[in-house]
Amino acid sequence: AHQQAVCASLAMKGGEKFENITFDVSSLGSPIIENALAWIDCKLDSVHEMGDHWLVVGRVCELALHADGEAMIFHKGGYKRVENS
């Protein structure tokens, strides 16, 4: 939840998305964003056309918990905290 600005930067159209974001690189070459709660690295498995969108399926190769904190998602035009139940 503390990285809402990072999320907004990565979601913008065009531009250099990683210009002001600190990250390491995974063994597959993917960015691992500093202070992210977790990361998952995948290889492309398949792509399916779904009307005006694409469903991209990845095969998980690596993953790890990276930091403690409160998770969030972007849903219906806004950021929401993920509640533990």
Short mmCIF file of N, CA, C and O in Angstrom, two decimals:
data_model
loop_
_atom_site.label_atom_id
_atom_site.label_comp_id
_atom_site.label_asym_id
_atom_site.label_seq_id
_atom_site.Cartn_x
_atom_site.Cartn_y
_atom_site.Cartn_z
N ALA A 1 0.83 -1.20 0.00
CA ALA A 1 0.00 0.00 0.00
C ALA A 1 0.88 1.26 0.00
O ALA A 1 0.46 2.28 -0.52
N HIS A 2 2.10 1.16 0.50
CA HIS A 2 2.99 2.33 0.55
C HIS A 2 3.60 2.65 -0.81
O HIS A 2 4.28 3.66 -0.95
N GLN A 3 3.35 1.83 -1.83
CA GLN A 3 3.95 2.06 -3.14
C GLN A 3 2.90 2.41 -4.21
O GLN A 3 3.04 2.08 -5.37
N GLN A 4 1.88 3.13 -3.82
CA GLN A 4 0.84 3.53 -4.75
C GLN A 4 1.41 4.35 -5.91
O GLN A 4 1.01 4.19 -7.05
N ALA A 5 2.38 5.20 -5.65
CA ALA A 5 3.00 6.01 -6.71
C ALA A 5 3.75 5.12 -7.70
O ALA A 5 3.74 5.39 -8.91
N VAL A 6 4.39 4.06 -7.23
CA VAL A 6 5.09 3.13 -8.11
C VAL A 6 4.07 2.43 -9.01
O VAL A 6 4.27 2.31 -10.22
N CYS A 7 2.98 1.99 -8.44
CA CYS A 7 1.91 1.33 -9.20
C CYS A 7 1.38 2.26 -10.29
O CYS A 7 1.24 1.86 -11.45
N ALA A 8 1.11 3.50 -9.94
CA ALA A 8 0.59 4.47 -10.91
C ALA A 8 1.60 4.72 -12.04
O ALA A 8 1.22 4.83 -13.21
N SER A 9 2.87 4.78 -11.70
CA SER A 9 3.91 5.01 -12.70
C SER A 9 3.98 3.85 -13.70
O SER A 9 4.09 4.05 -14.91
N LEU A 10 3.89 2.62 -13.19
CA LEU A 10 3.95 1.45 -14.06
C LEU A 10 2.69 1.28 -14.90
O LEU A 10 2.74 0.69 -15.97
N ALA A 11 1.57 1.80 -14.44
CA ALA A 11 0.30 1.66 -15.16
C ALA A 11 0.09 2.71 -16.25
O ALA A 11 -0.78 2.55 -17.09
N MET A 12 0.91 3.76 -16.26
CA MET A 12 0.69 4.82 -17.24
C MET A 12 1.00 4.35 -18.66
O MET A 12 1.78 3.44 -18.87
N LYS A 13 0.34 4.97 -19.62
CA LYS A 13 0.59 4.64 -21.02
C LYS A 13 1.81 5.41 -21.50
O LYS A 13 1.98 6.59 -21.19
N GLY A 14 2.66 4.73 -22.26
CA GLY A 14 3.84 5.37 -22.83
C GLY A 14 4.87 5.76 -21.79
O GLY A 14 4.75 5.47 -20.61
N GLY A 15 5.91 6.43 -22.23
CA GLY A 15 6.95 6.94 -21.33
C GLY A 15 7.87 5.86 -20.80
O GLY A 15 7.72 4.68 -21.09
N GLU A 16 8.84 6.29 -20.03
CA GLU A 16 9.80 5.39 -19.39
C GLU A 16 9.27 4.98 -18.03
O GLU A 16 9.48 5.67 -17.04
N LYS A 17 8.58 3.87 -17.96
CA LYS A 17 7.92 3.43 -16.73
C LYS A 17 8.89 3.21 -15.57
O LYS A 17 8.54 3.44 -14.43
N PHE A 18 10.10 2.76 -15.84
CA PHE A 18 11.05 2.44 -14.77
C PHE A 18 12.06 3.55 -14.51
O PHE A 18 13.01 3.35 -13.77
N GLU A 19 11.85 4.72 -15.08
CA GLU A 19 12.81 5.82 -14.98
C GLU A 19 13.12 6.19 -13.53
O GLU A 19 14.27 6.41 -13.17
N ASN A 20 12.13 6.27 -12.66
CA ASN A 20 12.34 6.68 -11.27
C ASN A 20 12.06 5.56 -10.28
O ASN A 20 11.76 5.81 -9.13
N ILE A 21 12.16 4.31 -10.74
CA ILE A 21 11.87 3.16 -9.88
C ILE A 21 13.15 2.35 -9.67
O ILE A 21 13.83 2.00 -10.63
N THR A 22 13.44 2.05 -8.41
CA THR A 22 14.62 1.26 -8.07
C THR A 22 14.25 -0.22 -8.13
O THR A 22 13.23 -0.62 -7.56
N PHE A 23 15.06 -1.01 -8.83
CA PHE A 23 14.77 -2.44 -8.94
C PHE A 23 16.05 -3.23 -9.18
O PHE A 23 17.05 -2.70 -9.64
N ASP A 24 15.99 -4.52 -8.83
CA ASP A 24 17.01 -5.49 -9.19
C ASP A 24 16.49 -6.26 -10.39
O ASP A 24 15.35 -6.06 -10.82
N VAL A 25 17.30 -7.18 -10.90
CA VAL A 25 16.90 -7.98 -12.05
C VAL A 25 16.93 -9.45 -11.67
O VAL A 25 17.90 -9.92 -11.08
N SER A 26 15.87 -10.19 -12.02
CA SER A 26 15.80 -11.62 -11.73
C SER A 26 16.73 -12.39 -12.67
O SER A 26 17.27 -11.84 -13.63
N SER A 27 16.86 -13.68 -12.42
CA SER A 27 17.70 -14.51 -13.29
C SER A 27 17.14 -14.61 -14.71
O SER A 27 17.87 -14.88 -15.65
N LEU A 28 15.84 -14.35 -14.88
CA LEU A 28 15.22 -14.34 -16.21
C LEU A 28 15.25 -12.95 -16.85
O LEU A 28 14.81 -12.77 -17.97
N GLY A 29 15.77 -11.96 -16.10
CA GLY A 29 15.87 -10.61 -16.64
C GLY A 29 14.70 -9.71 -16.33
O GLY A 29 14.62 -8.59 -16.84
N SER A 30 13.78 -10.15 -15.50
CA SER A 30 12.61 -9.34 -15.14
C SER A 30 12.94 -8.43 -13.96
O SER A 30 13.75 -8.78 -13.10
N PRO A 31 12.30 -7.25 -13.90
CA PRO A 31 12.54 -6.35 -12.77
C PRO A 31 11.92 -6.86 -11.48
O PRO A 31 10.80 -7.38 -11.49
N ILE A 32 12.66 -6.75 -10.38
CA ILE A 32 12.16 -7.02 -9.04
C ILE A 32 12.16 -5.68 -8.32
O ILE A 32 13.22 -5.16 -7.95
N ILE A 33 10.99 -5.10 -8.15
CA ILE A 33 10.86 -3.74 -7.63
C ILE A 33 11.23 -3.68 -6.16
O ILE A 33 10.76 -4.48 -5.35
N GLU A 34 12.09 -2.71 -5.83
CA GLU A 34 12.54 -2.52 -4.45
C GLU A 34 11.34 -2.30 -3.54
O GLU A 34 10.41 -1.56 -3.87
N ASN A 35 11.33 -2.97 -2.40
CA ASN A 35 10.31 -2.87 -1.36
C ASN A 35 8.96 -3.44 -1.76
O ASN A 35 7.97 -3.23 -1.08
N ALA A 36 8.89 -4.19 -2.88
CA ALA A 36 7.66 -4.89 -3.21
C ALA A 36 7.43 -5.98 -2.16
O ALA A 36 8.39 -6.53 -1.61
N LEU A 37 6.18 -6.31 -1.88
CA LEU A 37 5.90 -7.34 -0.88
C LEU A 37 6.35 -8.72 -1.35
O LEU A 37 6.81 -9.53 -0.56
N ALA A 38 6.22 -8.97 -2.64
CA ALA A 38 6.60 -10.26 -3.20
C ALA A 38 6.88 -10.06 -4.68
O ALA A 38 6.57 -9.02 -5.25
N TRP A 39 7.47 -11.08 -5.31
CA TRP A 39 7.66 -11.04 -6.75
C TRP A 39 7.49 -12.44 -7.31
O TRP A 39 7.71 -13.43 -6.63
N ILE A 40 7.01 -12.49 -8.54
CA ILE A 40 6.80 -13.73 -9.26
C ILE A 40 7.41 -13.56 -10.65
O ILE A 40 7.14 -12.56 -11.32
N ASP A 41 8.24 -14.49 -11.06
CA ASP A 41 8.86 -14.43 -12.38
C ASP A 41 8.35 -15.59 -13.22
O ASP A 41 8.36 -16.74 -12.77
N CYS A 42 7.86 -15.29 -14.41
CA CYS A 42 7.24 -16.30 -15.27
C CYS A 42 7.86 -16.28 -16.66
O CYS A 42 8.38 -15.28 -17.11
N LYS A 43 7.73 -17.42 -17.33
CA LYS A 43 8.00 -17.51 -18.76
C LYS A 43 6.65 -17.60 -19.46
O LYS A 43 5.72 -18.23 -18.95
N LEU A 44 6.54 -16.96 -20.61
CA LEU A 44 5.30 -16.97 -21.36
C LEU A 44 4.92 -18.40 -21.74
O LEU A 44 5.74 -19.14 -22.31
N ASP A 45 3.71 -18.81 -21.40
CA ASP A 45 3.23 -20.15 -21.71
C ASP A 45 2.25 -20.12 -22.88
O ASP A 45 2.39 -20.88 -23.82
N SER A 46 1.25 -19.22 -22.80
CA SER A 46 0.28 -19.12 -23.89
C SER A 46 -0.42 -17.77 -23.85
O SER A 46 -0.42 -17.08 -22.83
N VAL A 47 -1.01 -17.39 -24.98
CA VAL A 47 -1.76 -16.15 -25.11
C VAL A 47 -3.09 -16.49 -25.79
O VAL A 47 -3.10 -17.20 -26.81
N HIS A 48 -4.19 -16.01 -25.22
CA HIS A 48 -5.52 -16.30 -25.75
C HIS A 48 -6.26 -14.99 -25.98
O HIS A 48 -6.31 -14.14 -25.08
N GLU A 49 -6.86 -14.83 -27.15
CA GLU A 49 -7.65 -13.64 -27.44
C GLU A 49 -8.99 -13.76 -26.72
O GLU A 49 -9.65 -14.80 -26.78
N MET A 50 -9.37 -12.70 -26.02
CA MET A 50 -10.61 -12.69 -25.23
C MET A 50 -11.39 -11.42 -25.57
O MET A 50 -11.40 -10.47 -24.80
N GLY A 51 -11.99 -11.36 -26.74
CA GLY A 51 -12.71 -10.17 -27.16
C GLY A 51 -11.73 -9.05 -27.44
O GLY A 51 -10.87 -9.17 -28.31
N ASP A 52 -11.83 -7.95 -26.68
CA ASP A 52 -10.92 -6.82 -26.88
C ASP A 52 -9.71 -6.86 -25.94
O ASP A 52 -9.00 -5.90 -25.79
N HIS A 53 -9.49 -8.00 -25.28
CA HIS A 53 -8.35 -8.19 -24.38
C HIS A 53 -7.61 -9.48 -24.74
O HIS A 53 -8.09 -10.28 -25.53
N TRP A 54 -6.47 -9.66 -24.11
CA TRP A 54 -5.70 -10.88 -24.26
C TRP A 54 -5.52 -11.49 -22.87
O TRP A 54 -5.25 -10.78 -21.91
N LEU A 55 -5.65 -12.80 -22.76
CA LEU A 55 -5.34 -13.52 -21.53
C LEU A 55 -3.96 -14.13 -21.72
O LEU A 55 -3.75 -14.95 -22.62
N VAL A 56 -3.01 -13.69 -20.91
CA VAL A 56 -1.63 -14.16 -21.00
C VAL A 56 -1.38 -15.09 -19.82
O VAL A 56 -1.59 -14.72 -18.67
N VAL A 57 -0.95 -16.32 -20.12
CA VAL A 57 -0.69 -17.32 -19.09
C VAL A 57 0.82 -17.52 -19.00
O VAL A 57 1.49 -17.75 -20.01
N GLY A 58 1.33 -17.40 -17.78
CA GLY A 58 2.76 -17.58 -17.56
C GLY A 58 3.05 -18.82 -16.73
O GLY A 58 2.27 -19.18 -15.86
N ARG A 59 4.18 -19.43 -16.98
CA ARG A 59 4.65 -20.57 -16.18
C ARG A 59 5.60 -20.02 -15.13
O ARG A 59 6.64 -19.45 -15.45
N VAL A 60 5.24 -20.16 -13.85
CA VAL A 60 6.04 -19.61 -12.76
C VAL A 60 7.38 -20.34 -12.67
O VAL A 60 7.43 -21.56 -12.60
N CYS A 61 8.47 -19.55 -12.68
CA CYS A 61 9.83 -20.10 -12.58
C CYS A 61 10.46 -19.78 -11.24
O CYS A 61 11.22 -20.59 -10.71
N GLU A 62 10.18 -18.60 -10.70
CA GLU A 62 10.72 -18.19 -9.40
C GLU A 62 9.70 -17.30 -8.71
O GLU A 62 8.94 -16.59 -9.37
N LEU A 63 9.71 -17.31 -7.39
CA LEU A 63 8.90 -16.38 -6.61
C LEU A 63 9.47 -16.28 -5.22
O LEU A 63 10.18 -17.18 -4.77
N ALA A 64 9.20 -15.16 -4.56
CA ALA A 64 9.70 -14.97 -3.20
C ALA A 64 8.93 -13.88 -2.50
O ALA A 64 8.46 -12.93 -3.13
N LEU A 65 8.80 -14.02 -1.18
CA LEU A 65 8.36 -12.90 -0.35
C LEU A 65 9.54 -11.98 -0.25
O LEU A 65 10.68 -12.43 -0.09
N HIS A 66 9.30 -10.68 -0.35
CA HIS A 66 10.40 -9.74 -0.44
C HIS A 66 10.43 -8.76 0.72
O HIS A 66 11.47 -8.32 1.14
N ALA A 67 9.24 -8.38 1.23
CA ALA A 67 9.17 -7.40 2.32
C ALA A 67 7.85 -7.55 3.05
O ALA A 67 6.91 -8.15 2.54
N ASP A 68 7.77 -7.01 4.25
CA ASP A 68 6.52 -6.98 5.01
C ASP A 68 5.74 -5.72 4.63
O ASP A 68 6.32 -4.71 4.24
N GLY A 69 4.43 -5.78 4.76
CA GLY A 69 3.61 -4.61 4.49
C GLY A 69 2.18 -4.98 4.20
O GLY A 69 1.78 -6.13 4.33
N GLU A 70 1.42 -4.01 3.78
CA GLU A 70 -0.01 -4.17 3.51
C GLU A 70 -0.23 -4.20 2.00
O GLU A 70 0.15 -3.27 1.29
N ALA A 71 -0.85 -5.26 1.50
CA ALA A 71 -1.08 -5.42 0.07
C ALA A 71 -2.24 -4.56 -0.40
O ALA A 71 -3.13 -4.20 0.37
N MET A 72 -2.22 -4.22 -1.71
CA MET A 72 -3.31 -3.46 -2.31
C MET A 72 -3.54 -3.97 -3.72
O MET A 72 -2.69 -4.63 -4.31
N ILE A 73 -4.72 -3.67 -4.25
CA ILE A 73 -5.05 -3.96 -5.64
C ILE A 73 -5.71 -2.73 -6.25
O ILE A 73 -6.17 -1.84 -5.53
N PHE A 74 -5.72 -2.66 -7.58
CA PHE A 74 -6.44 -1.61 -8.29
C PHE A 74 -7.70 -2.25 -8.83
O PHE A 74 -7.64 -3.21 -9.60
N HIS A 75 -8.86 -1.74 -8.42
CA HIS A 75 -10.14 -2.35 -8.79
C HIS A 75 -11.20 -1.28 -8.93
O HIS A 75 -11.33 -0.41 -8.07
N LYS A 76 -11.93 -1.33 -10.04
CA LYS A 76 -13.02 -0.38 -10.30
C LYS A 76 -12.57 1.07 -10.17
O LYS A 76 -13.21 1.89 -9.52
N GLY A 77 -11.41 1.37 -10.76
CA GLY A 77 -10.94 2.75 -10.82
C GLY A 77 -10.25 3.29 -9.58
O GLY A 77 -9.96 4.47 -9.50
N GLY A 78 -9.95 2.43 -8.61
CA GLY A 78 -9.28 2.92 -7.41
C GLY A 78 -8.47 1.85 -6.71
O GLY A 78 -8.61 0.66 -6.99
N TYR A 79 -7.62 2.27 -5.78
CA TYR A 79 -6.79 1.35 -5.01
C TYR A 79 -7.56 0.87 -3.80
O TYR A 79 -8.22 1.65 -3.12
N LYS A 80 -7.48 -0.43 -3.54
CA LYS A 80 -8.15 -1.04 -2.39
C LYS A 80 -7.14 -1.85 -1.60
O LYS A 80 -6.27 -2.50 -2.17
N ARG A 81 -7.25 -1.81 -0.29
CA ARG A 81 -6.39 -2.63 0.56
C ARG A 81 -6.93 -4.05 0.58
O ARG A 81 -8.14 -4.26 0.58
N VAL A 82 -6.04 -5.01 0.64
CA VAL A 82 -6.44 -6.42 0.73
C VAL A 82 -6.60 -6.77 2.20
O VAL A 82 -5.66 -6.61 2.98
N GLU A 83 -7.79 -7.21 2.55
CA GLU A 83 -8.08 -7.55 3.94
C GLU A 83 -7.79 -9.03 4.19
O GLU A 83 -8.13 -9.88 3.36
N ASN A 84 -7.14 -9.33 5.30
CA ASN A 84 -6.92 -10.73 5.70
C ASN A 84 -8.20 -11.24 6.31
O ASN A 84 -8.84 -10.57 7.10
N SER A 85 -8.56 -12.47 5.96
CA SER A 85 -9.76 -13.05 6.56
C SER A 85 -9.48 -14.38 7.20
O SER A 85 -8.45 -14.93 7.11
#
